[in-house]
Short mmCIF file of C-alpha atoms in Angstrom, two decimals:
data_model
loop_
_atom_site.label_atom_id
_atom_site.label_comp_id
_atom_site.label_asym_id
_atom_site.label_seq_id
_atom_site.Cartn_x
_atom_site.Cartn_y
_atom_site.Cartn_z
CA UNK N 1 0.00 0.00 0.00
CA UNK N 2 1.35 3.20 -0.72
CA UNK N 3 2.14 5.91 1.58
CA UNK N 4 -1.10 8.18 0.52
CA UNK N 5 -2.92 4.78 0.75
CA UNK N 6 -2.22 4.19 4.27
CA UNK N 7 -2.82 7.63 5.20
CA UNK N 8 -6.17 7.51 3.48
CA UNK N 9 -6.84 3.80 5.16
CA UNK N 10 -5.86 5.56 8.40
CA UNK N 11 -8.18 8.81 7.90
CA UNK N 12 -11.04 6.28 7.02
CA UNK N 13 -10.05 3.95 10.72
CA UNK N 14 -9.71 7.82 12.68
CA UNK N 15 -13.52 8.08 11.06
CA UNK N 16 -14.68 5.00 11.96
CA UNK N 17 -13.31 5.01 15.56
CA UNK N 18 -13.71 8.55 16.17
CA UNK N 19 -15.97 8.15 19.28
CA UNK N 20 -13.78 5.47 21.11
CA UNK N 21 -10.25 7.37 20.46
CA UNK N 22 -12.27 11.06 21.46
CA UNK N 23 -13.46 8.66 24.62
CA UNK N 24 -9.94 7.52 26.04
CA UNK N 25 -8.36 10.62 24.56
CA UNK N 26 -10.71 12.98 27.08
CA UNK N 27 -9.92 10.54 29.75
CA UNK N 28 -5.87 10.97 28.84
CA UNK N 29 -5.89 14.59 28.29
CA UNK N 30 -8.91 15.81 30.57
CA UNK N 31 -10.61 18.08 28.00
CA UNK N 32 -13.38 17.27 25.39
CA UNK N 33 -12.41 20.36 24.06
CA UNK N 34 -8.55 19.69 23.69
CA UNK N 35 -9.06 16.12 21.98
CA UNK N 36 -11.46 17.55 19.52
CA UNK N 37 -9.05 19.69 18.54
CA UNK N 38 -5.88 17.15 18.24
CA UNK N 39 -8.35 14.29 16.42
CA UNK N 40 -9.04 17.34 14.03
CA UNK N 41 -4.95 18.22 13.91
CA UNK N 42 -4.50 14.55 13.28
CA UNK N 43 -7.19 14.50 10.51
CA UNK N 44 -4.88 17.07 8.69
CA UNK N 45 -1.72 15.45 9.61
CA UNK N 46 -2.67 12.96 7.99
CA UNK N 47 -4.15 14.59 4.91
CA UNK N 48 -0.78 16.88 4.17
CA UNK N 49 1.90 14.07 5.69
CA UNK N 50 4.02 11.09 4.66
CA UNK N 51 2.85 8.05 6.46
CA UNK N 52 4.87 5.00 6.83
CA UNK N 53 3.40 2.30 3.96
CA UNK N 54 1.99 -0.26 7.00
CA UNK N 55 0.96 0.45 10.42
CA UNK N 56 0.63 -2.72 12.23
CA UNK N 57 -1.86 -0.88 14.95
CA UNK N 58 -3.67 1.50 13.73
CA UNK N 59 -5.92 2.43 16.60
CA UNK N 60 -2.38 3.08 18.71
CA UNK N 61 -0.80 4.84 16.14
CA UNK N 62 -3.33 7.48 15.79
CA UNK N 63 -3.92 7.50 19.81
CA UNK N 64 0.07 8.38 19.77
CA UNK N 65 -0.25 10.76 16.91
CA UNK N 66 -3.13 12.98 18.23
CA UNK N 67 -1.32 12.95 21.82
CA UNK N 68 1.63 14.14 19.95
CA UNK N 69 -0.20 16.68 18.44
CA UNK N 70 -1.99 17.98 21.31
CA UNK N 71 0.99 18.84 22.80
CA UNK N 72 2.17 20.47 19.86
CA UNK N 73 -1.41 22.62 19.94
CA UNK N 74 -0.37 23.61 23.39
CA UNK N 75 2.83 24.46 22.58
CA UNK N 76 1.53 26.87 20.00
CA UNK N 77 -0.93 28.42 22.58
CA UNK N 78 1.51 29.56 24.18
CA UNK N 79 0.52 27.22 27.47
CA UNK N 80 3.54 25.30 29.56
CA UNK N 81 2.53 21.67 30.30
CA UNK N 82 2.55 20.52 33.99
CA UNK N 83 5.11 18.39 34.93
CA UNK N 84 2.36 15.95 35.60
CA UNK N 85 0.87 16.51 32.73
CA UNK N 86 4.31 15.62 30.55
CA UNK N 87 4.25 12.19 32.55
CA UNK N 88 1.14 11.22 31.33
CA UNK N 89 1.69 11.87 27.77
CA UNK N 90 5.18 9.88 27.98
CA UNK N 91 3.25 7.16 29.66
CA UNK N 92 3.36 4.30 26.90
CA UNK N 93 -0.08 2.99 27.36
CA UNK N 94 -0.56 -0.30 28.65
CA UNK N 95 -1.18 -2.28 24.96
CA UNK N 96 -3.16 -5.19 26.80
CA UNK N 97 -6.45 -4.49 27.23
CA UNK N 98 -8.16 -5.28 30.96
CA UNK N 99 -11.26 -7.85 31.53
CA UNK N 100 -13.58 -5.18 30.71
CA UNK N 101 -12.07 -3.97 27.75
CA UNK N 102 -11.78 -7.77 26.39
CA UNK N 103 -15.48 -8.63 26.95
CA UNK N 104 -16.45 -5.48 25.26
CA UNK N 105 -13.92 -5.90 22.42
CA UNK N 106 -15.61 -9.45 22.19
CA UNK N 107 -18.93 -8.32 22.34
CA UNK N 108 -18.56 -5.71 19.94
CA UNK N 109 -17.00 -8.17 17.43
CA UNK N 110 -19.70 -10.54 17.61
CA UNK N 111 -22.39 -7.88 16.69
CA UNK N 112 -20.09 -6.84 13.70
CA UNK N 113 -20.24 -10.61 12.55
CA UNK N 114 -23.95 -11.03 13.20
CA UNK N 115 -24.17 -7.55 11.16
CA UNK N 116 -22.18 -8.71 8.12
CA UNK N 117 -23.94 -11.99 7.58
CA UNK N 118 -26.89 -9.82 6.53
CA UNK N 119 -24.89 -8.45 4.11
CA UNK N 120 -25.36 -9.39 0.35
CA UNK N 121 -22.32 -11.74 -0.04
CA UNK N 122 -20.67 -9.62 -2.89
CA UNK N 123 -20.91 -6.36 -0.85
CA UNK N 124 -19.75 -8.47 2.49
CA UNK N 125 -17.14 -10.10 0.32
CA UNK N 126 -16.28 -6.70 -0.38
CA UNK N 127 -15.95 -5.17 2.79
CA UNK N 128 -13.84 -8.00 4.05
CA UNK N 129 -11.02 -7.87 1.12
CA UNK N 130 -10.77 -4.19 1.52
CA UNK N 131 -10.83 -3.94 5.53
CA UNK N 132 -9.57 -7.51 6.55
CA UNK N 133 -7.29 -8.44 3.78
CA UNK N 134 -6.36 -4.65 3.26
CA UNK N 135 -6.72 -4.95 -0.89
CA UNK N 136 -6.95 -1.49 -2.82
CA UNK N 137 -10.44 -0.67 -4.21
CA UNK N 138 -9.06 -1.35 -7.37
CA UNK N 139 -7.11 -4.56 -6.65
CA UNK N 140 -10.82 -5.70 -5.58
CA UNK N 141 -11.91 -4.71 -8.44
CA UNK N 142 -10.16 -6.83 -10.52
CA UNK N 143 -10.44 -9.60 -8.33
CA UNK N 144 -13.87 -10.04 -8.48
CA UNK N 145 -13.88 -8.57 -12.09
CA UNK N 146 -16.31 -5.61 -11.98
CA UNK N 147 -15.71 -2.34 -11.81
CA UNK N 148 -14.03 0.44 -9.30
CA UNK N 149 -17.20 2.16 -9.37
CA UNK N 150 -19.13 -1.02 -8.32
CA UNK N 151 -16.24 -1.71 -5.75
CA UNK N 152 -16.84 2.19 -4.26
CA UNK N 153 -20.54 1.86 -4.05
CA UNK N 154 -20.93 -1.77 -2.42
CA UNK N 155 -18.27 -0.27 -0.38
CA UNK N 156 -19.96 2.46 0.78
CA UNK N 157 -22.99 0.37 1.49
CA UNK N 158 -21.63 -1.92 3.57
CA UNK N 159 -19.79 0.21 5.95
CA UNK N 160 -22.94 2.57 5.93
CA UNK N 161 -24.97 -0.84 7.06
CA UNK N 162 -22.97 -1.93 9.36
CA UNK N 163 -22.01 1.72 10.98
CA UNK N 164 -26.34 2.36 11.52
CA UNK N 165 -27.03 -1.32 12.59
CA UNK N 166 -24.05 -0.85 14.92
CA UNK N 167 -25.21 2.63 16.36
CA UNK N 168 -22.17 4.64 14.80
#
C-alpha cells in the first residue's frame, strides 16, 4: 500500500473510531475540548503528511499521533505543560487491554459478525477484502472482475450498514 494509501486507510479507521479514540483521549488529556481539537490536527496530519506504507496498529498509532499533536497545539498556545501533565503523555499505554475492555472488544465483534452476515455476499465479500485483507479498491476490483465504481458503491454500502445497525 502506498504511503497516501495508508494515510487515506488511516483517515477512514480515525472516522470509523472517532468516538472510542475522542473517549480515552478525554480521559488521557482531561478536556473534550482539547481532543477535539488534536483528532481534528491529526485529521490534517494525515491529509498533508508522509505516512509509513503499514501500520501494524492503527488504533495506537493514531492514539500516539493525536497525543503528539496535542501537545504540539499547546505548545503553539503559548501554554507550559505541567510536569504531571508531561508524565502522562510519555506514559506508553498499557497495549493489553483489561477484563472489561476484552469482553467489550468481544462483544462488539460478535455484533459486527452477526451484522455482516446480513450483508449481500458480494458487498460483504467486499468489505472484508478491503478492511480484513487490506486490498486497494481497485485490486478488488479486478479480483472479483467488476468495476471500481461497483467496488466504491458496495463499499460504501456496507460500511454505511454496518455503521447504523451498529449505532455509529
Amino acid at each position: 500500500m502506498s504511503a497516501v494509501g495508508a494515510a487515506a486507510g488511516l483517515q477512514q479507521f480515525l472516522v470509523l473510531r472517532y468516538n472510542e479514540l475522542k473517549r480515552r483521549l478525554v480521559l488521557r488529556l482531561g478536556s473534550d475540548e482539547v481532543a477535539s481539537d488534536a483528532l481534528q490536527e491529526t485529521w490534517l496530519r494525515l491529509s498533508t503528511r508522509r505516512v509509513a506504507d503499514t501500520v501494524v496498529d492503527p488504533w495506537h498509532y493514531l492514539f500516539r499521533m493525536a497525543l503528539n499533536a496535542s501537545v504540539d497545539l499547546r505548545r503553539s498556545a503559548g501554554r507550559q505543560l505541567s510536569v504531571r501533565e508531561v508524565d502522562d503523555l510519555l506514559e506508553v499505554a498499557d497495549s493489553a487491554p483489561g477484563p472489561a475492555e476484552s469482553a467489550g472488544a468481544q462483544a462488539e465483534l460478535e455484533a459486527l459478525a452477526r451484522v455482516m452476515r446480513e450483508l449481500p455476499e458480494r458487498r460483504r465479500n467486499i468489505l472484508l477484502a478491503v478492511r480484513v485483507e487490506q486490498l486497494t479498491q481497485p485490486e478488488v476490483a479486478r479480483r472479483m472482475g467488476i468495476s471500481l465504481r461497483l467496488v466504491e458503491l458496495e463499499l460504501q454500502k456496507a460500511q454505511a450498514y454496518c455503521a447504523a445497525r451498529l449505532g455509529r
